[in-house]
Amino acid sequence: MRLDVKPTTAHLMIPGNCAFRCGYCAQAAGSTARNALSRISWPTFEDEEVLNSLSRRESLFQRVCVQVVHGRDWVARALDAVSALSSLSLPISLAARPMQADLAEKFFDAGVDRLGLSIDAASPGIYEELRSGCLERDLSLVEEAAERFRGRLSTHLIVGLGEREDELVRVMAKLNLSGVKIALFAFTPCPGTKMAKHPAPDYKKYRRAQVALYLIERGMARDFEFDSKGQVTFFGRDWEDLKPILEPSAFMTSGCPGCNRPFYNERPSRRMYNYPRPLSDVEFEEELRLLESAMVK
Ligand code: SF4
């Protein structure tokens, strides 16, 4: 088919009935949006067909990522999938909920290259409400795994679940200190989920989150300032100092190496949250203008 941008990671999902009720997730218990995750539909194929197809097209990809749905037997099913995919020469990522380091070790031993332990919600209150869990406890699990398997952990953070930007920045800085690679996502309302009517985030908010992550990951973050609603008003530098240190990669998809997730959160006809390819000069200038307007107090 015609593709504006090709995916550089092959994303697979192990289907199942999830035990969790995350309000934003199409795979959650109670969701009626079957075979979907974010705005992408995931058609079902037999394992063998997937493996044969992937082995003929390995050169198209830089990575393969297995998305886990936390149903019954998810550990055994994920280990089986990893073992089958190990016959390919592609590095394997496995995206799952935060887990104990001992379980993480099983996945690494089975052939996983990187574990993506998703935090998703950066606000303690929203975490409890949407994920029925404790943010601090799950952050500790990710940090413990990151400590034991240095440089092999990723996480997902979703912008637009209702969190404040100061909460996002705190979680990003904390996880970055442990060497966790952060993949930013824009909340995408999915029909059939509890949050189907919740709006996608404002682009300005998303750009501020991307710039915060860009500065934190490069060790260039200085004291950020926030307003009373937690919104970033100042990145520790005047615009004249900030602009020259920003590169187009600030607005590109973040996460595991080789994961570009084209149009995962956005329609091809609309402005992108995550650019899945290098920006043109015109696009970069346009995003800088948007960011500058997003910094006006
Ligand atoms: S960043 Fe991409 S490859 Fe890594 S776990 Fe997330 S979706 Fe998978």
PDB file of C-alpha atoms and ligand atoms in Angstrom:
ATOM      1  CA  MET A   1       0.000   0.000   0.000  1.00  0.00           C
ATOM      2  CA  ARG A   2       0.997   3.633  -0.307  1.00  0.00           C
ATOM      3  CA  LEU A   3       2.843   4.796   2.806  1.00  0.00           C
ATOM      4  CA  ASP A   4       3.840   8.377   3.508  1.00  0.00           C
ATOM      5  CA  VAL A   5       6.430   7.130   6.010  1.00  0.00           C
ATOM      6  CA  LYS A   6       7.431   3.503   6.501  1.00  0.00           C
ATOM      7  CA  PRO A   7       7.573   2.117  10.025  1.00  0.00           C
ATOM      8  CA  THR A   8      11.129   1.247  11.035  1.00  0.00           C
ATOM      9  CA  THR A   9       9.934  -1.021  13.858  1.00  0.00           C
ATOM     10  CA  ALA A  10       7.575  -3.959  13.290  1.00  0.00           C
ATOM     11  CA  HIS A  11       4.953  -3.750  16.035  1.00  0.00           C
ATOM     12  CA  LEU A  12       3.182  -6.929  17.100  1.00  0.00           C
ATOM     13  CA  MET A  13       0.562  -7.333  19.787  1.00  0.00           C
ATOM     14  CA  ILE A  14      -0.208 -10.543  21.644  1.00  0.00           C
ATOM     15  CA  PRO A  15      -3.997 -10.543  21.872  1.00  0.00           C
ATOM     16  CA  GLY A  16      -5.776 -11.419  25.106  1.00  0.00           C
ATOM     17  CA  ASN A  17      -8.313 -10.165  27.613  1.00  0.00           C
ATOM     18  CA  CYS A  18      -6.526  -7.575  29.678  1.00  0.00           C
ATOM     19  CA  ALA A  19      -7.032  -7.750  33.437  1.00  0.00           C
ATOM     20  CA  PHE A  20      -6.610  -3.983  33.799  1.00  0.00           C
ATOM     21  CA  ARG A  21      -9.119  -1.214  33.177  1.00  0.00           C
ATOM     22  CA  CYS A  22      -6.914   1.677  32.038  1.00  0.00           C
ATOM     23  CA  GLY A  23      -9.395   4.362  30.995  1.00  0.00           C
ATOM     24  CA  TYR A  24      -7.515   5.394  27.846  1.00  0.00           C
ATOM     25  CA  CYS A  25      -6.575   1.960  26.467  1.00  0.00           C
ATOM     26  CA  ALA A  26      -8.479   0.198  23.713  1.00  0.00           C
ATOM     27  CA  GLN A  27      -7.292  -3.186  25.057  1.00  0.00           C
ATOM     28  CA  ALA A  28      -8.509  -2.573  28.617  1.00  0.00           C
ATOM     29  CA  ALA A  29     -11.143  -4.719  30.292  1.00  0.00           C
ATOM     30  CA  GLY A  30     -14.458  -2.981  29.628  1.00  0.00           C
ATOM     31  CA  SER A  31     -13.319  -1.393  26.350  1.00  0.00           C
ATOM     32  CA  THR A  32     -15.376  -2.272  23.283  1.00  0.00           C
ATOM     33  CA  ALA A  33     -12.607  -1.262  20.876  1.00  0.00           C
ATOM     34  CA  ARG A  34     -11.286  -4.714  20.059  1.00  0.00           C
ATOM     35  CA  ASN A  35      -8.254  -5.132  17.779  1.00  0.00           C
ATOM     36  CA  ALA A  36      -7.172  -1.546  18.333  1.00  0.00           C
ATOM     37  CA  LEU A  37      -4.437   0.276  20.195  1.00  0.00           C
ATOM     38  CA  SER A  38      -4.293   4.055  19.960  1.00  0.00           C
ATOM     39  CA  ARG A  39      -5.630   4.933  16.491  1.00  0.00           C
ATOM     40  CA  ILE A  40      -4.156   1.832  14.871  1.00  0.00           C
ATOM     41  CA  SER A  41      -6.093  -1.343  14.124  1.00  0.00           C
ATOM     42  CA  TRP A  42      -4.227  -4.593  14.624  1.00  0.00           C
ATOM     43  CA  PRO A  43      -5.498  -7.359  12.331  1.00  0.00           C
ATOM     44  CA  THR A  44      -4.977 -10.934  13.551  1.00  0.00           C
ATOM     45  CA  PHE A  45      -2.620 -13.381  11.842  1.00  0.00           C
ATOM     46  CA  GLU A  46      -1.334 -16.835  12.709  1.00  0.00           C
ATOM     47  CA  ASP A  47       2.071 -16.847  14.426  1.00  0.00           C
ATOM     48  CA  GLU A  48       3.682 -18.769  11.591  1.00  0.00           C
ATOM     49  CA  GLU A  49       2.448 -16.343   8.958  1.00  0.00           C
ATOM     50  CA  VAL A  50       3.857 -13.414  10.935  1.00  0.00           C
ATOM     51  CA  LEU A  51       7.235 -15.076  11.395  1.00  0.00           C
ATOM     52  CA  ASN A  52       7.541 -16.143   7.768  1.00  0.00           C
ATOM     53  CA  SER A  53       6.549 -12.728   6.573  1.00  0.00           C
ATOM     54  CA  LEU A  54       8.926 -10.949   8.931  1.00  0.00           C
ATOM     55  CA  SER A  55      11.846 -13.203   8.075  1.00  0.00           C
ATOM     56  CA  ARG A  56      11.403 -12.323   4.379  1.00  0.00           C
ATOM     57  CA  ARG A  57      11.288  -8.594   5.169  1.00  0.00           C
ATOM     58  CA  GLU A  58      13.782  -8.199   8.009  1.00  0.00           C
ATOM     59  CA  SER A  59      15.771  -5.639   6.061  1.00  0.00           C
ATOM     60  CA  LEU A  60      12.809  -3.224   6.134  1.00  0.00           C
ATOM     61  CA  PHE A  61      13.043  -2.929   9.915  1.00  0.00           C
ATOM     62  CA  GLN A  62      15.512  -1.936  12.596  1.00  0.00           C
ATOM     63  CA  ARG A  63      13.600  -3.511  15.489  1.00  0.00           C
ATOM     64  CA  VAL A  64      10.576  -5.600  16.376  1.00  0.00           C
ATOM     65  CA  CYS A  65       8.390  -4.659  19.344  1.00  0.00           C
ATOM     66  CA  VAL A  66       5.949  -6.951  21.123  1.00  0.00           C
ATOM     67  CA  GLN A  67       3.071  -5.188  22.885  1.00  0.00           C
ATOM     68  CA  VAL A  68       1.817  -7.226  25.802  1.00  0.00           C
ATOM     69  CA  VAL A  69      -1.840  -7.365  26.800  1.00  0.00           C
ATOM     70  CA  HIS A  70      -1.960  -8.436  30.444  1.00  0.00           C
ATOM     71  CA  GLY A  71      -4.406 -11.319  30.197  1.00  0.00           C
ATOM     72  CA  ARG A  72      -4.129 -14.775  31.742  1.00  0.00           C
ATOM     73  CA  ASP A  73      -0.801 -16.504  30.943  1.00  0.00           C
ATOM     74  CA  TRP A  74       0.682 -13.289  29.560  1.00  0.00           C
ATOM     75  CA  VAL A  75       4.171 -14.141  30.802  1.00  0.00           C
ATOM     76  CA  ALA A  76       4.241 -17.555  29.104  1.00  0.00           C
ATOM     77  CA  ARG A  77       2.764 -16.136  25.905  1.00  0.00           C
ATOM     78  CA  ALA A  78       5.226 -13.252  25.820  1.00  0.00           C
ATOM     79  CA  LEU A  79       8.166 -15.597  26.431  1.00  0.00           C
ATOM     80  CA  ASP A  80       6.944 -17.846  23.595  1.00  0.00           C
ATOM     81  CA  ALA A  81       6.675 -14.853  21.269  1.00  0.00           C
ATOM     82  CA  VAL A  82      10.166 -13.644  22.192  1.00  0.00           C
ATOM     83  CA  SER A  83      11.612 -17.105  21.700  1.00  0.00           C
ATOM     84  CA  ALA A  84      10.004 -17.396  18.243  1.00  0.00           C
ATOM     85  CA  LEU A  85      11.165 -13.908  17.232  1.00  0.00           C
ATOM     86  CA  SER A  86      14.717 -14.668  18.371  1.00  0.00           C
ATOM     87  CA  SER A  87      15.221 -16.548  15.099  1.00  0.00           C
ATOM     88  CA  LEU A  88      15.258 -13.121  13.383  1.00  0.00           C
ATOM     89  CA  SER A  89      18.301 -10.909  13.520  1.00  0.00           C
ATOM     90  CA  LEU A  90      16.253  -7.896  14.699  1.00  0.00           C
ATOM     91  CA  PRO A  91      16.588  -6.560  18.265  1.00  0.00           C
ATOM     92  CA  ILE A  92      13.399  -7.217  20.243  1.00  0.00           C
ATOM     93  CA  SER A  93      11.601  -4.737  22.494  1.00  0.00           C
ATOM     94  CA  LEU A  94       8.835  -5.874  24.804  1.00  0.00           C
ATOM     95  CA  ALA A  95       6.314  -3.290  26.014  1.00  0.00           C
ATOM     96  CA  ALA A  96       4.508  -4.206  29.248  1.00  0.00           C
ATOM     97  CA  ARG A  97       3.450  -2.797  32.623  1.00  0.00           C
ATOM     98  CA  PRO A  98       6.151  -2.203  35.246  1.00  0.00           C
ATOM     99  CA  MET A  99       7.385  -5.533  36.648  1.00  0.00           C
ATOM    100  CA  GLN A 100       9.802  -6.900  39.241  1.00  0.00           C
ATOM    101  CA  ALA A 101      13.459  -7.031  38.175  1.00  0.00           C
ATOM    102  CA  ASP A 102      13.463 -10.847  38.537  1.00  0.00           C
ATOM    103  CA  LEU A 103      10.752 -11.155  35.915  1.00  0.00           C
ATOM    104  CA  ALA A 104      12.540  -8.607  33.727  1.00  0.00           C
ATOM    105  CA  GLU A 105      15.589 -10.872  33.911  1.00  0.00           C
ATOM    106  CA  LYS A 106      13.562 -13.775  32.479  1.00  0.00           C
ATOM    107  CA  PHE A 107      12.670 -11.668  29.463  1.00  0.00           C
ATOM    108  CA  PHE A 108      16.235 -10.498  28.933  1.00  0.00           C
ATOM    109  CA  ASP A 109      17.462 -14.093  29.238  1.00  0.00           C
ATOM    110  CA  ALA A 110      14.881 -15.139  26.636  1.00  0.00           C
ATOM    111  CA  GLY A 111      16.322 -12.689  24.105  1.00  0.00           C
ATOM    112  CA  VAL A 112      14.695  -9.314  24.737  1.00  0.00           C
ATOM    113  CA  ASP A 113      16.995  -6.404  23.854  1.00  0.00           C
ATOM    114  CA  ARG A 114      15.004  -3.640  25.594  1.00  0.00           C
ATOM    115  CA  LEU A 115      12.072  -3.682  27.983  1.00  0.00           C
ATOM    116  CA  GLY A 116       9.562  -0.862  27.667  1.00  0.00           C
ATOM    117  CA  LEU A 117       7.882  -0.681  31.077  1.00  0.00           C
ATOM    118  CA  SER A 118       5.080   1.792  30.526  1.00  0.00           C
ATOM    119  CA  ILE A 119       4.327   4.436  33.128  1.00  0.00           C
ATOM    120  CA  ASP A 120       1.935   6.316  30.800  1.00  0.00           C
ATOM    121  CA  ALA A 121       0.468   8.735  33.387  1.00  0.00           C
ATOM    122  CA  ALA A 122       2.840  11.172  35.106  1.00  0.00           C
ATOM    123  CA  SER A 123       0.383  12.371  37.738  1.00  0.00           C
ATOM    124  CA  PRO A 124      -0.067  10.300  40.933  1.00  0.00           C
ATOM    125  CA  GLY A 125      -3.800  11.068  41.112  1.00  0.00           C
ATOM    126  CA  ILE A 126      -4.435  10.305  37.465  1.00  0.00           C
ATOM    127  CA  TYR A 127      -2.310   7.182  37.684  1.00  0.00           C
ATOM    128  CA  GLU A 128      -4.490   5.883  40.482  1.00  0.00           C
ATOM    129  CA  GLU A 129      -7.691   6.872  38.725  1.00  0.00           C
ATOM    130  CA  LEU A 130      -6.854   5.565  35.241  1.00  0.00           C
ATOM    131  CA  ARG A 131      -4.432   2.708  35.936  1.00  0.00           C
ATOM    132  CA  SER A 132      -5.648   1.612  39.394  1.00  0.00           C
ATOM    133  CA  GLY A 133      -2.064   1.637  40.600  1.00  0.00           C
ATOM    134  CA  CYS A 134       0.480   3.632  42.563  1.00  0.00           C
ATOM    135  CA  LEU A 135       2.759   5.839  40.455  1.00  0.00           C
ATOM    136  CA  GLU A 136       5.579   5.929  43.026  1.00  0.00           C
ATOM    137  CA  ARG A 137       5.562   2.158  43.441  1.00  0.00           C
ATOM    138  CA  ASP A 138       5.655   1.551  39.691  1.00  0.00           C
ATOM    139  CA  LEU A 139       8.365   4.185  39.191  1.00  0.00           C
ATOM    140  CA  SER A 140      10.426   2.283  41.768  1.00  0.00           C
ATOM    141  CA  LEU A 141       9.927  -0.956  39.833  1.00  0.00           C
ATOM    142  CA  VAL A 142      11.162   0.688  36.634  1.00  0.00           C
ATOM    143  CA  GLU A 143      14.111   2.250  38.480  1.00  0.00           C
ATOM    144  CA  GLU A 144      15.067  -1.074  40.085  1.00  0.00           C
ATOM    145  CA  ALA A 145      14.972  -2.848  36.717  1.00  0.00           C
ATOM    146  CA  ALA A 146      16.959   0.020  35.171  1.00  0.00           C
ATOM    147  CA  GLU A 147      19.548  -0.234  37.936  1.00  0.00           C
ATOM    148  CA  ARG A 148      20.015  -3.944  37.321  1.00  0.00           C
ATOM    149  CA  PHE A 149      19.885  -3.772  33.501  1.00  0.00           C
ATOM    150  CA  ARG A 150      21.543  -0.433  32.857  1.00  0.00           C
ATOM    151  CA  GLY A 151      20.761   1.099  29.462  1.00  0.00           C
ATOM    152  CA  ARG A 152      18.159  -1.511  28.506  1.00  0.00           C
ATOM    153  CA  LEU A 153      14.975   0.067  29.841  1.00  0.00           C
ATOM    154  CA  SER A 154      12.472   2.292  28.061  1.00  0.00           C
ATOM    155  CA  THR A 155       9.168   3.683  29.245  1.00  0.00           C
ATOM    156  CA  HIS A 156       6.120   5.334  27.725  1.00  0.00           C
ATOM    157  CA  LEU A 157       4.675   8.644  28.949  1.00  0.00           C
ATOM    158  CA  ILE A 158       1.393   9.908  27.512  1.00  0.00           C
ATOM    159  CA  VAL A 159       0.900  13.664  27.253  1.00  0.00           C
ATOM    160  CA  GLY A 160      -2.706  14.797  27.651  1.00  0.00           C
ATOM    161  CA  LEU A 161      -4.215  12.428  30.210  1.00  0.00           C
ATOM    162  CA  GLY A 162      -4.857  15.416  32.473  1.00  0.00           C
ATOM    163  CA  GLU A 163      -1.416  15.589  34.096  1.00  0.00           C
ATOM    164  CA  ARG A 164       0.330  18.876  34.820  1.00  0.00           C
ATOM    165  CA  GLU A 165       3.523  19.722  32.947  1.00  0.00           C
ATOM    166  CA  ASP A 166       5.507  20.021  36.177  1.00  0.00           C
ATOM    167  CA  GLU A 167       4.470  16.429  36.975  1.00  0.00           C
ATOM    168  CA  LEU A 168       5.619  15.302  33.541  1.00  0.00           C
ATOM    169  CA  VAL A 169       8.962  17.050  33.943  1.00  0.00           C
ATOM    170  CA  ARG A 170       9.524  15.512  37.392  1.00  0.00           C
ATOM    171  CA  VAL A 171       8.894  11.969  36.115  1.00  0.00           C
ATOM    172  CA  MET A 172      11.021  12.509  33.010  1.00  0.00           C
ATOM    173  CA  ALA A 173      13.952  13.824  35.057  1.00  0.00           C
ATOM    174  CA  LYS A 174      13.665  10.990  37.593  1.00  0.00           C
ATOM    175  CA  LEU A 175      13.598   8.225  34.982  1.00  0.00           C
ATOM    176  CA  ASN A 176      16.313   9.823  32.896  1.00  0.00           C
ATOM    177  CA  LEU A 177      18.583   9.758  35.970  1.00  0.00           C
ATOM    178  CA  SER A 178      18.193   5.965  36.000  1.00  0.00           C
ATOM    179  CA  GLY A 179      19.109   5.766  32.335  1.00  0.00           C
ATOM    180  CA  VAL A 180      15.553   4.968  31.193  1.00  0.00           C
ATOM    181  CA  LYS A 181      14.801   6.006  27.611  1.00  0.00           C
ATOM    182  CA  ILE A 182      11.499   7.874  27.414  1.00  0.00           C
ATOM    183  CA  ALA A 183       8.998   7.473  24.586  1.00  0.00           C
ATOM    184  CA  LEU A 184       6.511  10.343  24.496  1.00  0.00           C
ATOM    185  CA  PHE A 185       3.021   9.692  23.210  1.00  0.00           C
ATOM    186  CA  ALA A 186       0.109  12.070  22.655  1.00  0.00           C
ATOM    187  CA  PHE A 187      -3.148  10.933  24.211  1.00  0.00           C
ATOM    188  CA  THR A 188      -5.407   9.687  21.415  1.00  0.00           C
ATOM    189  CA  PRO A 189      -9.129   9.330  22.156  1.00  0.00           C
ATOM    190  CA  CYS A 190     -10.301   5.885  21.054  1.00  0.00           C
ATOM    191  CA  PRO A 191     -13.976   5.062  20.455  1.00  0.00           C
ATOM    192  CA  GLY A 192     -15.084   2.329  22.850  1.00  0.00           C
ATOM    193  CA  THR A 193     -12.852   3.447  25.735  1.00  0.00           C
ATOM    194  CA  LYS A 194     -13.802   5.394  28.873  1.00  0.00           C
ATOM    195  CA  MET A 195     -11.866   8.408  27.574  1.00  0.00           C
ATOM    196  CA  ALA A 196     -13.345   8.411  24.070  1.00  0.00           C
ATOM    197  CA  LYS A 197     -14.569  12.007  24.529  1.00  0.00           C
ATOM    198  CA  HIS A 198     -11.441  13.382  26.228  1.00  0.00           C
ATOM    199  CA  PRO A 199      -9.597  15.737  23.825  1.00  0.00           C
ATOM    200  CA  ALA A 200      -6.164  15.065  22.344  1.00  0.00           C
ATOM    201  CA  PRO A 201      -3.516  17.412  23.801  1.00  0.00           C
ATOM    202  CA  ASP A 202      -2.880  20.893  22.560  1.00  0.00           C
ATOM    203  CA  TYR A 203       0.158  20.958  20.223  1.00  0.00           C
ATOM    204  CA  LYS A 204       1.812  23.689  22.272  1.00  0.00           C
ATOM    205  CA  LYS A 205       1.677  21.544  25.391  1.00  0.00           C
ATOM    206  CA  TYR A 206       3.115  18.634  23.417  1.00  0.00           C
ATOM    207  CA  ARG A 207       5.985  20.753  22.065  1.00  0.00           C
ATOM    208  CA  ARG A 208       6.839  21.973  25.575  1.00  0.00           C
ATOM    209  CA  ALA A 209       6.953  18.349  26.755  1.00  0.00           C
ATOM    210  CA  GLN A 210       9.223  17.399  23.834  1.00  0.00           C
ATOM    211  CA  VAL A 211      11.594  20.280  24.529  1.00  0.00           C
ATOM    212  CA  ALA A 212      11.721  19.449  28.244  1.00  0.00           C
ATOM    213  CA  LEU A 213      12.645  15.856  27.369  1.00  0.00           C
ATOM    214  CA  TYR A 214      15.200  17.010  24.787  1.00  0.00           C
ATOM    215  CA  LEU A 215      16.961  19.213  27.350  1.00  0.00           C
ATOM    216  CA  ILE A 216      16.786  16.624  30.146  1.00  0.00           C
ATOM    217  CA  GLU A 217      18.188  13.809  27.976  1.00  0.00           C
ATOM    218  CA  ARG A 218      21.105  15.973  26.863  1.00  0.00           C
ATOM    219  CA  GLY A 219      21.947  17.135  30.362  1.00  0.00           C
ATOM    220  CA  MET A 220      21.059  20.692  29.313  1.00  0.00           C
ATOM    221  CA  ALA A 221      18.115  21.253  31.632  1.00  0.00           C
ATOM    222  CA  ARG A 222      18.453  24.294  33.860  1.00  0.00           C
ATOM    223  CA  ASP A 223      15.869  25.443  36.367  1.00  0.00           C
ATOM    224  CA  PHE A 224      12.534  25.294  34.573  1.00  0.00           C
ATOM    225  CA  GLU A 225       9.802  27.675  35.703  1.00  0.00           C
ATOM    226  CA  PHE A 226       6.109  26.806  35.873  1.00  0.00           C
ATOM    227  CA  ASP A 227       2.947  28.821  36.353  1.00  0.00           C
ATOM    228  CA  SER A 228       0.306  28.093  38.983  1.00  0.00           C
ATOM    229  CA  LYS A 229      -1.244  25.428  36.732  1.00  0.00           C
ATOM    230  CA  GLY A 230       2.091  23.658  36.355  1.00  0.00           C
ATOM    231  CA  GLN A 231       2.661  24.811  32.758  1.00  0.00           C
ATOM    232  CA  VAL A 232       6.293  25.427  31.754  1.00  0.00           C
ATOM    233  CA  THR A 233       6.825  29.160  31.300  1.00  0.00           C
ATOM    234  CA  PHE A 234      10.618  29.190  31.085  1.00  0.00           C
ATOM    235  CA  PHE A 235      13.196  26.521  30.190  1.00  0.00           C
ATOM    236  CA  GLY A 236      15.980  28.223  32.156  1.00  0.00           C
ATOM    237  CA  ARG A 237      17.053  30.175  29.059  1.00  0.00           C
ATOM    238  CA  ASP A 238      15.730  33.088  27.054  1.00  0.00           C
ATOM    239  CA  TRP A 239      14.340  32.225  23.646  1.00  0.00           C
ATOM    240  CA  GLU A 240      17.510  33.584  21.966  1.00  0.00           C
ATOM    241  CA  ASP A 241      19.587  31.067  23.957  1.00  0.00           C
ATOM    242  CA  LEU A 242      17.158  28.188  23.655  1.00  0.00           C
ATOM    243  CA  LYS A 243      16.505  28.340  19.914  1.00  0.00           C
ATOM    244  CA  PRO A 244      20.085  27.637  18.742  1.00  0.00           C
ATOM    245  CA  ILE A 245      20.430  24.513  20.891  1.00  0.00           C
ATOM    246  CA  LEU A 246      17.255  22.903  19.590  1.00  0.00           C
ATOM    247  CA  GLU A 247      17.642  20.434  16.752  1.00  0.00           C
ATOM    248  CA  PRO A 248      14.898  18.966  14.550  1.00  0.00           C
ATOM    249  CA  SER A 249      15.224  15.692  16.500  1.00  0.00           C
ATOM    250  CA  ALA A 250      13.498  17.463  19.418  1.00  0.00           C
ATOM    251  CA  PHE A 251      10.218  17.026  17.546  1.00  0.00           C
ATOM    252  CA  MET A 252      10.799  13.498  16.260  1.00  0.00           C
ATOM    253  CA  THR A 253       9.504  10.249  17.743  1.00  0.00           C
ATOM    254  CA  SER A 254      11.337   9.301  20.938  1.00  0.00           C
ATOM    255  CA  GLY A 255      11.888   5.912  22.554  1.00  0.00           C
ATOM    256  CA  CYS A 256      13.842   2.771  21.691  1.00  0.00           C
ATOM    257  CA  PRO A 257      16.381   3.150  18.857  1.00  0.00           C
ATOM    258  CA  GLY A 258      14.670   2.616  15.512  1.00  0.00           C
ATOM    259  CA  CYS A 259      11.104   3.117  16.754  1.00  0.00           C
ATOM    260  CA  ASN A 260       9.391   5.782  14.648  1.00  0.00           C
ATOM    261  CA  ARG A 261       5.677   4.830  15.103  1.00  0.00           C
ATOM    262  CA  PRO A 262       4.379   6.742  12.064  1.00  0.00           C
ATOM    263  CA  PHE A 263       0.895   8.185  12.600  1.00  0.00           C
ATOM    264  CA  TYR A 264       0.398   6.228  15.793  1.00  0.00           C
ATOM    265  CA  ASN A 265      -1.126   9.304  17.437  1.00  0.00           C
ATOM    266  CA  GLU A 266      -1.945  11.512  14.490  1.00  0.00           C
ATOM    267  CA  ARG A 267      -3.761  11.486  11.176  1.00  0.00           C
ATOM    268  CA  PRO A 268      -1.500  11.951   8.139  1.00  0.00           C
ATOM    269  CA  SER A 269      -3.494  15.055   7.162  1.00  0.00           C
ATOM    270  CA  ARG A 270      -2.877  16.870  10.464  1.00  0.00           C
ATOM    271  CA  ARG A 271       0.111  18.445  12.193  1.00  0.00           C
ATOM    272  CA  MET A 272       2.280  15.747  13.721  1.00  0.00           C
ATOM    273  CA  TYR A 273       2.907  15.263  17.403  1.00  0.00           C
ATOM    274  CA  ASN A 274       5.874  12.961  16.724  1.00  0.00           C
ATOM    275  CA  TYR A 275       7.628  13.372  13.378  1.00  0.00           C
ATOM    276  CA  PRO A 276       8.446   9.808  12.271  1.00  0.00           C
ATOM    277  CA  ARG A 277      11.168  11.082   9.887  1.00  0.00           C
ATOM    278  CA  PRO A 278      13.562  14.050   9.739  1.00  0.00           C
ATOM    279  CA  LEU A 279      11.788  17.403   9.464  1.00  0.00           C
ATOM    280  CA  SER A 280      12.203  19.607   6.425  1.00  0.00           C
ATOM    281  CA  ASP A 281      13.710  23.061   7.062  1.00  0.00           C
ATOM    282  CA  VAL A 282      10.273  24.599   6.572  1.00  0.00           C
ATOM    283  CA  GLU A 283       8.686  22.208   9.102  1.00  0.00           C
ATOM    284  CA  PHE A 284      11.436  22.861  11.642  1.00  0.00           C
ATOM    285  CA  GLU A 285      11.028  26.624  11.347  1.00  0.00           C
ATOM    286  CA  GLU A 286       7.282  26.240  11.711  1.00  0.00           C
ATOM    287  CA  GLU A 287       7.638  24.109  14.860  1.00  0.00           C
ATOM    288  CA  LEU A 288      10.072  26.623  16.336  1.00  0.00           C
ATOM    289  CA  ARG A 289       7.545  29.403  15.720  1.00  0.00           C
ATOM    290  CA  LEU A 290       4.846  27.339  17.433  1.00  0.00           C
ATOM    291  CA  LEU A 291       7.156  26.683  20.358  1.00  0.00           C
ATOM    292  CA  GLU A 292       8.056  30.350  20.688  1.00  0.00           C
ATOM    293  CA  SER A 293       4.362  31.228  20.852  1.00  0.00           C
ATOM    294  CA  ALA A 294       3.920  28.417  23.393  1.00  0.00           C
ATOM    295  CA  MET A 295       6.447  30.091  25.717  1.00  0.00           C
ATOM    296  CA  VAL A 296       4.634  33.419  26.003  1.00  0.00           C
ATOM    297  CA  LYS A 297       3.646  33.877  29.644  1.00  0.00           C
TER     298      LYS A 297
HETATM  299  S1  SF4 B   1       9.555   2.887  22.345  1.00  0.00           S
HETATM  300 FE1  SF4 B   1       8.766   1.760  20.557  1.00  0.00          FE
HETATM  301  S2  SF4 B   1      10.023  -0.104  20.420  1.00  0.00           S
HETATM  302 FE2  SF4 B   1      10.321   0.759  22.482  1.00  0.00          FE
HETATM  303  S3  SF4 B   1       8.846  -0.306  23.761  1.00  0.00           S
HETATM  304 FE3  SF4 B   1       7.872   1.599  23.087  1.00  0.00          FE
HETATM  305  S4  SF4 B   1       6.747   1.077  21.217  1.00  0.00           S
HETATM  306 FE4  SF4 B   1       8.204  -0.615  21.627  1.00  0.00          FE
END
